[in-house]
């Protein structure tokens, strides 16, 4: 290397004496990874559900005849500050279930009086006469009662879409069995006994419907509302034994398999020339199937017809005690069914569960699930599912379920043996080649999910998952 001296001295770089690495790479093989996909999750729901073969694409759930109907959530419409109950939604009340006279329902809805309440206000006093039903449009109300030893205990929480005081419309001299206190401000609609009676007196159809309701209510039934099987126990001698039979629902629910489909397109030149070291068609298909499985799990949680969030019985929906999830909340959810197999929650909700437990000085246990350690409570694993939505207010839900046909729980539905089946319940069918040399494949998966008994699935609603400011 020549070095010049003086004010204009420059350093002359050495001449290249070997092949550069950038040029050498043109002739070298490179180590490659398979195509990565950020959308892929653990999909615990699909992994944990027992799958039932569904021939004919339909699964019928037969149950014992049940008299407990019409216990759903009531919806409202809002026009500025005015709130009205949707007349048809009054059919969610047990005594109006199946009543479809729109004129009468509209008359009842028009008699509902709007009332605003504030946090801490007592809306009903235990033991006082009950002369109206309250429909909660918005807000949170706790129901408390006195225990055996005079202590105040929380019986339950009523939130958006709930109601209390339904017996006030039909019972003789009804009284409030609990004290209802507003935990937040909100809005409710009140239908008085007098207004209900005035509509009933002018409607023969409503009077006939209420008579049939009273007849059903007088029939012997179990605490679950199922038709009772008469029997005798503890007798001696030649006692006359009752005769009975097990009655079934006349219109059992049927679940039809849903489909998730897409068309995968691959250029023939790509499929022919660029298959080393990885098969392009196989990689395209692998990622497409992953996306379909993600969508399948999303639908099984959120679909309005068969999704778990929308098919949980309203008697199996409970509210948190204070907002953030606590061990008491999980215990309330756990005690509502036998043999709970798993909890399912959004990952952010699981983090909130950990904070709630730490506040009590507790830490969730861990159980082994297929060689993987997962958090658990009372031996029931708490599994993540990012398909459970989070509201704008920062609340989400926690699902608890019993699974399997033998346990009369929640089951996944699918049909195997499909033409060109690639995986159980998923087919990949060749659709031909276009004039642009594009090869097309129809990728289809058929699925659904069924809740065999109402107590197989429970939901803890309005779980606050964000940190509260101190």
Short mmCIF file of C-alpha atoms in Angstrom, two decimals:
data_model
loop_
_atom_site.label_atom_id
_atom_site.label_comp_id
_atom_site.label_asym_id
_atom_site.label_seq_id
_atom_site.Cartn_x
_atom_site.Cartn_y
_atom_site.Cartn_z
CA UNK A 1 0.00 0.00 0.00
CA UNK A 2 1.39 3.40 -0.98
CA UNK A 3 1.17 6.21 1.54
CA UNK A 4 1.65 9.80 0.36
CA UNK A 5 2.79 12.57 2.69
CA UNK A 6 1.83 16.21 2.73
CA UNK A 7 -1.37 18.16 3.19
CA UNK A 8 -3.20 16.18 0.47
CA UNK A 9 -2.07 12.76 1.64
CA UNK A 10 -4.59 9.92 1.02
CA UNK A 11 -4.78 6.32 2.17
CA UNK A 12 -5.11 3.98 -0.80
CA UNK A 13 -7.19 0.86 0.04
CA UNK A 14 -5.59 -2.50 -0.74
CA UNK A 15 -6.60 -4.24 -3.96
CA UNK A 16 -9.07 -7.17 -3.52
CA UNK A 17 -7.14 -10.38 -3.47
CA UNK A 18 -9.97 -12.95 -2.91
CA UNK A 19 -13.65 -13.62 -3.72
CA UNK A 20 -16.04 -11.51 -1.64
CA UNK A 21 -18.64 -13.14 0.57
CA UNK A 22 -21.51 -11.36 -1.23
CA UNK A 23 -20.37 -12.80 -4.54
CA UNK A 24 -19.76 -16.23 -3.01
CA UNK A 25 -23.36 -16.39 -1.79
CA UNK A 26 -24.52 -16.41 -5.41
CA UNK A 27 -23.18 -19.95 -5.70
CA UNK A 28 -23.94 -21.18 -2.22
CA UNK A 29 -27.03 -22.85 -0.77
CA UNK A 30 -28.76 -20.94 2.02
CA UNK A 31 -30.34 -22.43 5.13
CA UNK A 32 -34.07 -21.69 5.05
CA UNK A 33 -36.91 -21.91 7.52
CA UNK A 34 -40.38 -23.01 6.65
CA UNK A 35 -42.80 -20.07 6.18
CA UNK A 36 -43.77 -18.65 9.57
CA UNK A 37 -47.24 -17.46 10.55
CA UNK A 38 -48.00 -15.16 13.48
CA UNK A 39 -51.72 -16.00 13.53
CA UNK A 40 -51.14 -19.54 14.82
CA UNK A 41 -52.20 -20.02 18.45
CA UNK A 42 -52.32 -22.99 20.80
CA UNK A 43 -56.02 -23.62 19.96
CA UNK A 44 -56.70 -25.35 23.26
CA UNK A 45 -60.43 -25.52 22.61
CA UNK A 46 -59.96 -27.66 19.51
CA UNK A 47 -57.43 -29.82 21.34
CA UNK A 48 -59.49 -30.40 24.47
CA UNK A 49 -62.96 -31.00 23.03
CA UNK A 50 -63.93 -34.63 22.41
CA UNK A 51 -65.05 -34.89 18.77
CA UNK A 52 -68.25 -36.71 17.90
CA UNK A 53 -68.80 -38.24 14.48
CA UNK A 54 -71.78 -36.47 12.88
CA UNK A 55 -73.14 -38.53 10.01
CA UNK A 56 -75.56 -36.72 7.76
CA UNK A 57 -74.20 -33.36 8.91
CA UNK A 58 -76.74 -33.04 11.78
CA UNK A 59 -76.54 -33.84 15.50
CA UNK A 60 -79.73 -33.98 17.57
CA UNK A 61 -79.56 -33.39 21.32
CA UNK A 62 -82.36 -35.30 23.07
CA UNK A 63 -83.18 -34.26 26.63
CA UNK A 64 -85.76 -34.92 29.31
CA UNK A 65 -88.78 -32.68 29.12
CA UNK A 66 -88.05 -29.45 30.95
CA UNK A 67 -90.51 -26.84 32.18
CA UNK A 68 -87.94 -24.13 32.91
CA UNK A 69 -88.10 -22.04 29.76
CA UNK A 70 -87.97 -18.37 29.00
CA UNK A 71 -85.05 -17.35 31.19
CA UNK A 72 -83.07 -15.45 28.59
CA UNK A 73 -81.63 -11.97 28.48
CA UNK A 74 -83.86 -9.04 27.52
CA UNK A 75 -82.74 -6.51 24.92
CA UNK A 76 -83.62 -2.84 24.68
CA UNK A 77 -83.49 -0.05 22.12
CA UNK A 78 -82.10 3.37 22.94
CA UNK A 79 -83.15 6.68 21.38
CA UNK A 80 -81.00 9.34 22.97
CA UNK A 81 -81.73 9.16 26.67
CA UNK A 82 -84.97 7.23 26.13
CA UNK A 83 -84.83 3.45 26.55
CA UNK A 84 -87.58 1.05 25.45
CA UNK A 85 -87.89 -2.69 25.76
CA UNK A 86 -88.36 -4.58 22.51
CA UNK A 87 -91.89 -6.08 22.73
CA UNK A 88 -90.82 -9.49 21.43
CA UNK A 89 -88.06 -9.57 24.06
CA UNK A 90 -90.73 -9.82 26.77
CA UNK A 91 -91.07 -13.41 25.57
CA UNK A 92 -87.84 -14.09 27.50
CA UNK A 93 -89.88 -13.85 30.71
CA UNK A 94 -90.89 -17.33 31.83
CA UNK A 95 -94.59 -16.51 32.09
CA UNK A 96 -94.65 -15.02 28.53
CA UNK A 97 -92.51 -17.65 26.83
CA UNK A 98 -94.16 -18.74 23.58
CA UNK A 99 -96.72 -15.93 23.63
CA UNK A 100 -96.56 -14.29 20.20
CA UNK A 101 -99.39 -11.76 20.14
CA UNK A 102 -97.44 -8.68 19.04
CA UNK A 103 -100.29 -6.31 19.90
CA UNK A 104 -100.45 -7.47 23.51
CA UNK A 105 -96.66 -7.56 23.91
CA UNK A 106 -96.47 -4.02 22.54
CA UNK A 107 -99.11 -2.91 25.03
CA UNK A 108 -97.06 -4.39 27.88
CA UNK A 109 -93.85 -2.82 26.55
CA UNK A 110 -95.53 0.58 26.33
CA UNK A 111 -96.46 0.37 30.01
CA UNK A 112 -92.86 -0.14 31.11
CA UNK A 113 -91.72 3.02 32.90
CA UNK A 114 -88.11 4.15 32.60
CA UNK A 115 -86.23 4.89 35.81
CA UNK A 116 -82.68 6.08 36.41
CA UNK A 117 -80.87 4.89 39.52
CA UNK A 118 -77.61 5.87 41.17
CA UNK A 119 -74.89 3.86 42.86
CA UNK A 120 -75.86 2.87 46.40
CA UNK A 121 -79.60 3.28 45.87
CA UNK A 122 -81.82 0.56 47.35
CA UNK A 123 -84.24 -0.55 44.63
CA UNK A 124 -86.07 -3.22 46.62
CA UNK A 125 -86.17 -4.02 50.33
CA UNK A 126 -86.31 -7.61 51.55
CA UNK A 127 -89.75 -8.40 53.00
CA UNK A 128 -91.47 -5.37 51.46
CA UNK A 129 -94.45 -5.90 49.12
CA UNK A 130 -93.40 -6.56 45.51
CA UNK A 131 -95.72 -4.84 43.08
CA UNK A 132 -93.59 -4.62 39.94
CA UNK A 133 -90.94 -6.33 37.86
CA UNK A 134 -87.69 -4.50 37.13
CA UNK A 135 -85.94 -4.93 33.77
CA UNK A 136 -82.30 -3.80 33.89
CA UNK A 137 -81.32 -1.96 30.70
CA UNK A 138 -77.91 -0.87 31.97
CA UNK A 139 -76.06 -1.06 35.25
CA UNK A 140 -75.14 -3.52 37.96
CA UNK A 141 -77.34 -4.45 40.91
CA UNK A 142 -76.46 -6.76 43.80
CA UNK A 143 -79.07 -8.87 45.57
CA UNK A 144 -78.45 -9.56 49.25
CA UNK A 145 -80.28 -11.40 51.99
CA UNK A 146 -79.86 -12.18 55.68
CA UNK A 147 -78.13 -15.40 56.64
CA UNK A 148 -79.18 -17.72 59.44
CA UNK A 149 -77.05 -15.85 61.96
CA UNK A 150 -78.05 -12.35 60.88
CA UNK A 151 -75.13 -11.66 58.55
CA UNK A 152 -75.70 -10.12 55.12
CA UNK A 153 -74.87 -12.44 52.24
CA UNK A 154 -74.77 -11.75 48.51
CA UNK A 155 -77.32 -13.89 46.67
CA UNK A 156 -76.42 -12.77 43.17
CA UNK A 157 -75.76 -9.91 40.79
CA UNK A 158 -78.09 -8.60 38.07
CA UNK A 159 -76.60 -6.72 35.11
CA UNK A 160 -77.54 -5.57 31.60
CA UNK A 161 -80.46 -7.59 30.23
CA UNK A 162 -81.36 -9.10 33.59
CA UNK A 163 -84.47 -8.62 35.72
CA UNK A 164 -85.85 -9.32 39.17
CA UNK A 165 -89.32 -9.44 40.67
CA UNK A 166 -90.96 -11.59 37.98
CA UNK A 167 -93.11 -13.39 40.57
CA UNK A 168 -94.74 -10.05 41.45
CA UNK A 169 -96.84 -10.33 38.28
CA UNK A 170 -98.51 -13.63 39.19
CA UNK A 171 -98.12 -14.50 42.89
CA UNK A 172 -100.66 -13.61 45.54
CA UNK A 173 -99.34 -11.00 48.00
CA UNK A 174 -95.73 -11.29 46.76
CA UNK A 175 -92.83 -9.84 48.74
CA UNK A 176 -89.22 -9.16 47.85
CA UNK A 177 -87.08 -12.14 48.86
CA UNK A 178 -83.86 -10.12 48.59
CA UNK A 179 -82.65 -6.56 48.95
CA UNK A 180 -81.58 -5.08 45.60
CA UNK A 181 -78.90 -2.39 45.83
CA UNK A 182 -77.36 -0.56 42.88
CA UNK A 183 -73.58 -0.96 42.66
CA UNK A 184 -73.37 1.45 39.73
CA UNK A 185 -75.62 4.06 38.22
CA UNK A 186 -77.87 2.85 35.44
CA UNK A 187 -81.30 2.54 33.89
CA UNK A 188 -84.14 0.11 34.43
CA UNK A 189 -87.70 -0.24 33.16
CA UNK A 190 -90.50 -1.09 35.57
CA UNK A 191 -93.75 -2.90 34.76
CA UNK A 192 -96.25 -2.68 37.62
CA UNK A 193 -98.67 -5.41 38.64
CA UNK A 194 -101.60 -3.04 38.04
CA UNK A 195 -100.52 -2.31 34.44
CA UNK A 196 -99.94 -5.99 33.76
CA UNK A 197 -103.40 -6.88 35.12
CA UNK A 198 -105.07 -4.19 33.01
CA UNK A 199 -103.56 -5.64 29.82
CA UNK A 200 -104.42 -9.17 30.90
CA UNK A 201 -108.06 -8.26 31.57
CA UNK A 202 -108.49 -6.98 28.02
CA UNK A 203 -106.73 -9.90 26.31
CA UNK A 204 -108.37 -13.36 26.27
CA UNK A 205 -105.29 -14.77 24.53
CA UNK A 206 -103.03 -13.62 27.37
CA UNK A 207 -105.38 -15.03 30.01
CA UNK A 208 -105.41 -18.40 28.24
CA UNK A 209 -101.62 -18.38 27.96
CA UNK A 210 -101.19 -17.58 31.66
CA UNK A 211 -103.57 -20.41 32.57
CA UNK A 212 -101.42 -22.87 30.61
CA UNK A 213 -98.31 -21.46 32.30
CA UNK A 214 -99.85 -21.99 35.74
CA UNK A 215 -100.75 -25.56 34.78
CA UNK A 216 -97.17 -26.30 33.76
CA UNK A 217 -95.86 -24.72 36.94
CA UNK A 218 -98.08 -27.01 39.03
CA UNK A 219 -96.69 -30.17 37.46
CA UNK A 220 -94.16 -32.07 39.58
CA UNK A 221 -90.62 -31.22 38.51
CA UNK A 222 -87.06 -31.53 39.76
CA UNK A 223 -84.99 -28.61 41.00
CA UNK A 224 -83.56 -28.45 37.48
CA UNK A 225 -87.03 -27.98 36.03
CA UNK A 226 -87.22 -31.45 34.44
CA UNK A 227 -90.41 -33.52 34.55
CA UNK A 228 -90.24 -35.52 37.77
CA UNK A 229 -89.99 -39.32 37.75
CA UNK A 230 -92.35 -40.46 40.48
CA UNK A 231 -90.89 -43.01 42.92
CA UNK A 232 -91.14 -44.22 46.50
CA UNK A 233 -88.35 -44.83 49.00
CA UNK A 234 -88.09 -45.75 52.66
CA UNK A 235 -91.40 -47.61 52.73
CA UNK A 236 -92.09 -50.98 54.36
CA UNK A 237 -94.62 -53.67 53.77
CA UNK A 238 -96.83 -53.80 50.69
CA UNK A 239 -96.93 -50.11 49.90
CA UNK A 240 -98.56 -49.02 46.67
CA UNK A 241 -95.74 -47.92 44.36
CA UNK A 242 -96.25 -44.96 42.01
CA UNK A 243 -96.05 -45.50 38.28
CA UNK A 244 -94.10 -43.13 36.07
CA UNK A 245 -92.26 -42.64 32.79
CA UNK A 246 -89.48 -40.42 31.51
CA UNK A 247 -90.87 -37.72 29.25
CA UNK A 248 -88.73 -36.25 26.46
CA UNK A 249 -88.63 -32.87 24.79
CA UNK A 250 -90.86 -32.96 21.72
CA UNK A 251 -88.72 -30.51 19.77
CA UNK A 252 -85.07 -31.31 20.55
CA UNK A 253 -82.40 -29.02 19.19
CA UNK A 254 -80.48 -30.06 16.11
CA UNK A 255 -76.98 -28.81 15.30
CA UNK A 256 -76.01 -28.68 11.64
CA UNK A 257 -72.36 -28.71 10.70
CA UNK A 258 -71.00 -25.33 9.70
CA UNK A 259 -68.31 -24.86 7.05
CA UNK A 260 -65.20 -22.76 6.72
CA UNK A 261 -63.86 -22.69 3.16
CA UNK A 262 -61.32 -20.99 0.95
CA UNK A 263 -59.82 -21.50 -2.50
CA UNK A 264 -56.05 -21.93 -2.55
CA UNK A 265 -54.44 -20.83 -5.81
CA UNK A 266 -50.90 -21.82 -6.84
CA UNK A 267 -49.26 -20.94 -10.18
CA UNK A 268 -48.15 -24.06 -12.02
CA UNK A 269 -44.71 -22.50 -12.70
CA UNK A 270 -44.19 -22.08 -8.95
CA UNK A 271 -45.36 -25.63 -8.27
CA UNK A 272 -43.10 -27.02 -11.03
CA UNK A 273 -39.86 -25.07 -10.62
CA UNK A 274 -39.55 -23.88 -7.03
CA UNK A 275 -40.04 -26.99 -4.96
CA UNK A 276 -36.59 -27.38 -3.50
CA UNK A 277 -35.92 -27.79 -0.69
CA UNK A 278 -39.58 -27.22 0.26
CA UNK A 279 -42.71 -28.14 -1.64
CA UNK A 280 -44.45 -24.84 -2.39
CA UNK A 281 -47.91 -26.36 -2.68
CA UNK A 282 -47.56 -28.17 0.64
CA UNK A 283 -46.36 -25.04 2.43
CA UNK A 284 -49.19 -22.97 0.96
CA UNK A 285 -51.66 -25.65 2.03
CA UNK A 286 -50.19 -25.92 5.53
CA UNK A 287 -50.57 -22.20 6.21
CA UNK A 288 -54.08 -22.16 4.70
CA UNK A 289 -55.16 -25.00 6.99
CA UNK A 290 -53.72 -23.20 9.99
CA UNK A 291 -55.79 -20.12 9.12
CA UNK A 292 -58.93 -22.24 8.69
CA UNK A 293 -58.42 -23.89 12.06
CA UNK A 294 -58.04 -20.48 13.69
CA UNK A 295 -61.29 -19.34 12.08
CA UNK A 296 -62.96 -22.59 13.16
CA UNK A 297 -62.08 -21.98 16.81
CA UNK A 298 -63.26 -18.36 16.50
CA UNK A 299 -66.65 -19.48 15.19
CA UNK A 300 -66.99 -22.16 17.87
CA UNK A 301 -66.61 -19.43 20.50
CA UNK A 302 -68.42 -16.48 18.89
CA UNK A 303 -70.93 -17.73 16.31
CA UNK A 304 -74.39 -16.47 17.29
CA UNK A 305 -76.11 -19.76 16.39
CA UNK A 306 -73.84 -22.39 17.94
CA UNK A 307 -70.90 -20.51 19.54
CA UNK A 308 -70.24 -21.18 23.20
CA UNK A 309 -70.59 -17.56 24.33
CA UNK A 310 -74.09 -17.32 22.85
CA UNK A 311 -75.30 -20.82 23.79
CA UNK A 312 -74.57 -20.80 27.50
CA UNK A 313 -77.76 -21.01 29.52
CA UNK A 314 -78.64 -17.72 31.19
CA UNK A 315 -78.91 -19.55 34.49
CA UNK A 316 -75.26 -20.50 34.02
CA UNK A 317 -74.14 -16.89 33.46
CA UNK A 318 -72.86 -15.13 36.55
CA UNK A 319 -71.30 -11.75 37.30
CA UNK A 320 -68.09 -11.01 39.17
CA UNK A 321 -68.35 -9.81 42.76
CA UNK A 322 -66.28 -6.66 42.27
CA UNK A 323 -65.04 -6.54 38.67
CA UNK A 324 -61.53 -8.10 38.61
CA UNK A 325 -61.49 -11.93 38.77
CA UNK A 326 -60.99 -13.39 42.23
CA UNK A 327 -60.78 -16.93 43.65
CA UNK A 328 -64.36 -16.48 44.89
CA UNK A 329 -65.54 -15.76 41.34
CA UNK A 330 -63.88 -18.90 39.98
CA UNK A 331 -65.36 -20.92 42.83
CA UNK A 332 -68.84 -19.59 42.01
CA UNK A 333 -68.32 -20.61 38.40
CA UNK A 334 -66.88 -23.99 39.35
CA UNK A 335 -69.62 -25.03 41.77
CA UNK A 336 -72.40 -24.79 39.17
CA UNK A 337 -71.52 -28.07 37.45
CA UNK A 338 -70.06 -31.45 38.22
CA UNK A 339 -66.81 -32.57 36.65
CA UNK A 340 -65.65 -29.25 35.22
CA UNK A 341 -62.90 -30.14 32.77
CA UNK A 342 -61.38 -26.75 31.97
CA UNK A 343 -61.56 -22.98 32.20
CA UNK A 344 -61.11 -21.01 29.00
CA UNK A 345 -60.07 -17.34 29.07
CA UNK A 346 -58.29 -14.69 27.01
CA UNK A 347 -54.54 -14.49 27.83
CA UNK A 348 -55.06 -10.98 29.25
CA UNK A 349 -57.82 -12.37 31.46
CA UNK A 350 -55.48 -15.08 32.73
CA UNK A 351 -52.99 -12.35 33.64
CA UNK A 352 -55.80 -10.58 35.53
CA UNK A 353 -56.61 -13.85 37.31
CA UNK A 354 -53.00 -14.02 38.48
CA UNK A 355 -53.19 -10.46 39.84
CA UNK A 356 -56.48 -11.23 41.56
CA UNK A 357 -55.00 -14.31 43.20
CA UNK A 358 -51.88 -12.40 44.29
CA UNK A 359 -54.09 -9.83 46.00
CA UNK A 360 -55.40 -12.70 48.16
CA UNK A 361 -51.90 -14.04 48.78
CA UNK A 362 -52.58 -17.04 46.55
CA UNK A 363 -50.99 -18.40 43.42
CA UNK A 364 -52.70 -20.75 40.95
CA UNK A 365 -51.55 -24.34 40.94
CA UNK A 366 -50.13 -25.95 37.82
CA UNK A 367 -51.19 -29.22 36.24
CA UNK A 368 -49.58 -31.32 33.54
CA UNK A 369 -51.53 -31.27 30.30
CA UNK A 370 -49.94 -33.37 27.58
CA UNK A 371 -46.47 -32.71 28.95
CA UNK A 372 -47.08 -28.97 29.32
CA UNK A 373 -47.48 -27.20 32.65
CA UNK A 374 -50.55 -24.91 32.67
CA UNK A 375 -52.06 -22.83 35.49
CA UNK A 376 -55.03 -24.35 37.29
CA UNK A 377 -57.53 -23.66 40.07
CA UNK A 378 -58.84 -26.52 42.21
CA UNK A 379 -57.13 -28.90 39.77
CA UNK A 380 -59.02 -27.50 36.75
CA UNK A 381 -56.67 -26.11 34.07
CA UNK A 382 -57.03 -22.46 33.00
CA UNK A 383 -56.34 -22.45 29.26
CA UNK A 384 -55.78 -19.45 26.97
CA UNK A 385 -58.07 -18.62 24.06
CA UNK A 386 -57.56 -15.29 22.30
CA UNK A 387 -60.87 -15.77 20.43
CA UNK A 388 -62.84 -14.68 23.52
CA UNK A 389 -63.54 -10.99 22.86
CA UNK A 390 -62.56 -8.04 25.02
CA UNK A 391 -65.03 -5.17 25.17
CA UNK A 392 -64.16 -1.51 24.74
CA UNK A 393 -64.65 -1.11 28.48
CA UNK A 394 -61.90 -3.64 29.14
CA UNK A 395 -64.07 -6.57 30.20
CA UNK A 396 -64.11 -10.15 28.99
CA UNK A 397 -65.55 -13.55 29.91
CA UNK A 398 -64.30 -16.78 31.43
CA UNK A 399 -65.81 -20.08 30.27
CA UNK A 400 -66.01 -23.24 32.34
CA UNK A 401 -67.14 -26.50 30.80
CA UNK A 402 -67.65 -30.17 31.28
CA UNK A 403 -66.78 -32.13 28.14
CA UNK A 404 -67.68 -35.43 26.51
CA UNK A 405 -70.83 -37.36 25.55
CA UNK A 406 -70.51 -39.78 28.47
CA UNK A 407 -70.40 -36.83 30.89
CA UNK A 408 -73.28 -35.07 29.08
CA UNK A 409 -71.00 -32.12 28.50
CA UNK A 410 -69.75 -30.03 25.58
CA UNK A 411 -68.66 -31.87 22.43
CA UNK A 412 -67.21 -30.87 19.10
CA UNK A 413 -68.99 -32.07 15.98
CA UNK A 414 -67.39 -33.15 12.72
CA UNK A 415 -67.76 -35.69 9.93
CA UNK A 416 -64.84 -37.75 8.73
CA UNK A 417 -64.44 -39.81 5.60
CA UNK A 418 -64.92 -36.82 3.32
CA UNK A 419 -63.84 -37.02 -0.34
CA UNK A 420 -60.17 -35.99 -0.67
CA UNK A 421 -59.88 -35.78 3.12
CA UNK A 422 -56.56 -34.26 4.21
CA UNK A 423 -57.21 -34.20 7.98
CA UNK A 424 -60.18 -35.45 10.02
CA UNK A 425 -63.10 -33.29 8.95
CA UNK A 426 -61.03 -31.27 6.45
CA UNK A 427 -60.82 -31.90 2.72
CA UNK A 428 -58.63 -30.51 -0.07
CA UNK A 429 -60.23 -30.93 -3.48
CA UNK A 430 -58.59 -30.20 -6.81
CA UNK A 431 -60.67 -27.69 -8.77
CA UNK A 432 -58.69 -27.59 -12.00
CA UNK A 433 -56.36 -25.21 -13.80
CA UNK A 434 -57.25 -21.87 -15.36
CA UNK A 435 -56.10 -20.51 -18.72
CA UNK A 436 -53.49 -18.50 -16.77
CA UNK A 437 -51.94 -21.75 -15.47
CA UNK A 438 -53.33 -21.18 -11.97
CA UNK A 439 -54.04 -24.40 -10.07
CA UNK A 440 -56.97 -24.14 -7.63
CA UNK A 441 -57.77 -26.25 -4.57
CA UNK A 442 -60.96 -26.02 -2.49
CA UNK A 443 -60.04 -26.32 1.18
CA UNK A 444 -63.03 -27.05 3.44
CA UNK A 445 -63.53 -27.94 7.09
CA UNK A 446 -66.91 -28.89 8.61
CA UNK A 447 -67.52 -28.41 12.31
CA UNK A 448 -69.87 -27.33 15.09
CA UNK A 449 -70.10 -27.55 18.87
CA UNK A 450 -72.99 -28.80 21.00
CA UNK A 451 -73.88 -28.23 24.66
CA UNK A 452 -75.63 -31.44 25.75
CA UNK A 453 -76.98 -30.13 29.07
CA UNK A 454 -77.38 -26.52 30.22
CA UNK A 455 -75.08 -26.99 33.22
CA UNK A 456 -72.26 -28.28 31.02
CA UNK A 457 -71.19 -24.73 30.16
CA UNK A 458 -70.92 -21.68 32.39
CA UNK A 459 -69.74 -18.11 31.77
CA UNK A 460 -68.33 -15.56 34.20
CA UNK A 461 -69.27 -12.29 32.50
CA UNK A 462 -67.99 -8.69 32.67
CA UNK A 463 -64.60 -9.67 34.06
CA UNK A 464 -62.45 -6.55 34.41
CA UNK A 465 -59.02 -7.34 33.03
CA UNK A 466 -57.17 -4.01 33.03
CA UNK A 467 -55.25 -2.75 36.04
CA UNK A 468 -57.06 -0.27 38.24
CA UNK A 469 -55.30 2.99 39.01
CA UNK A 470 -54.35 3.28 42.67
#
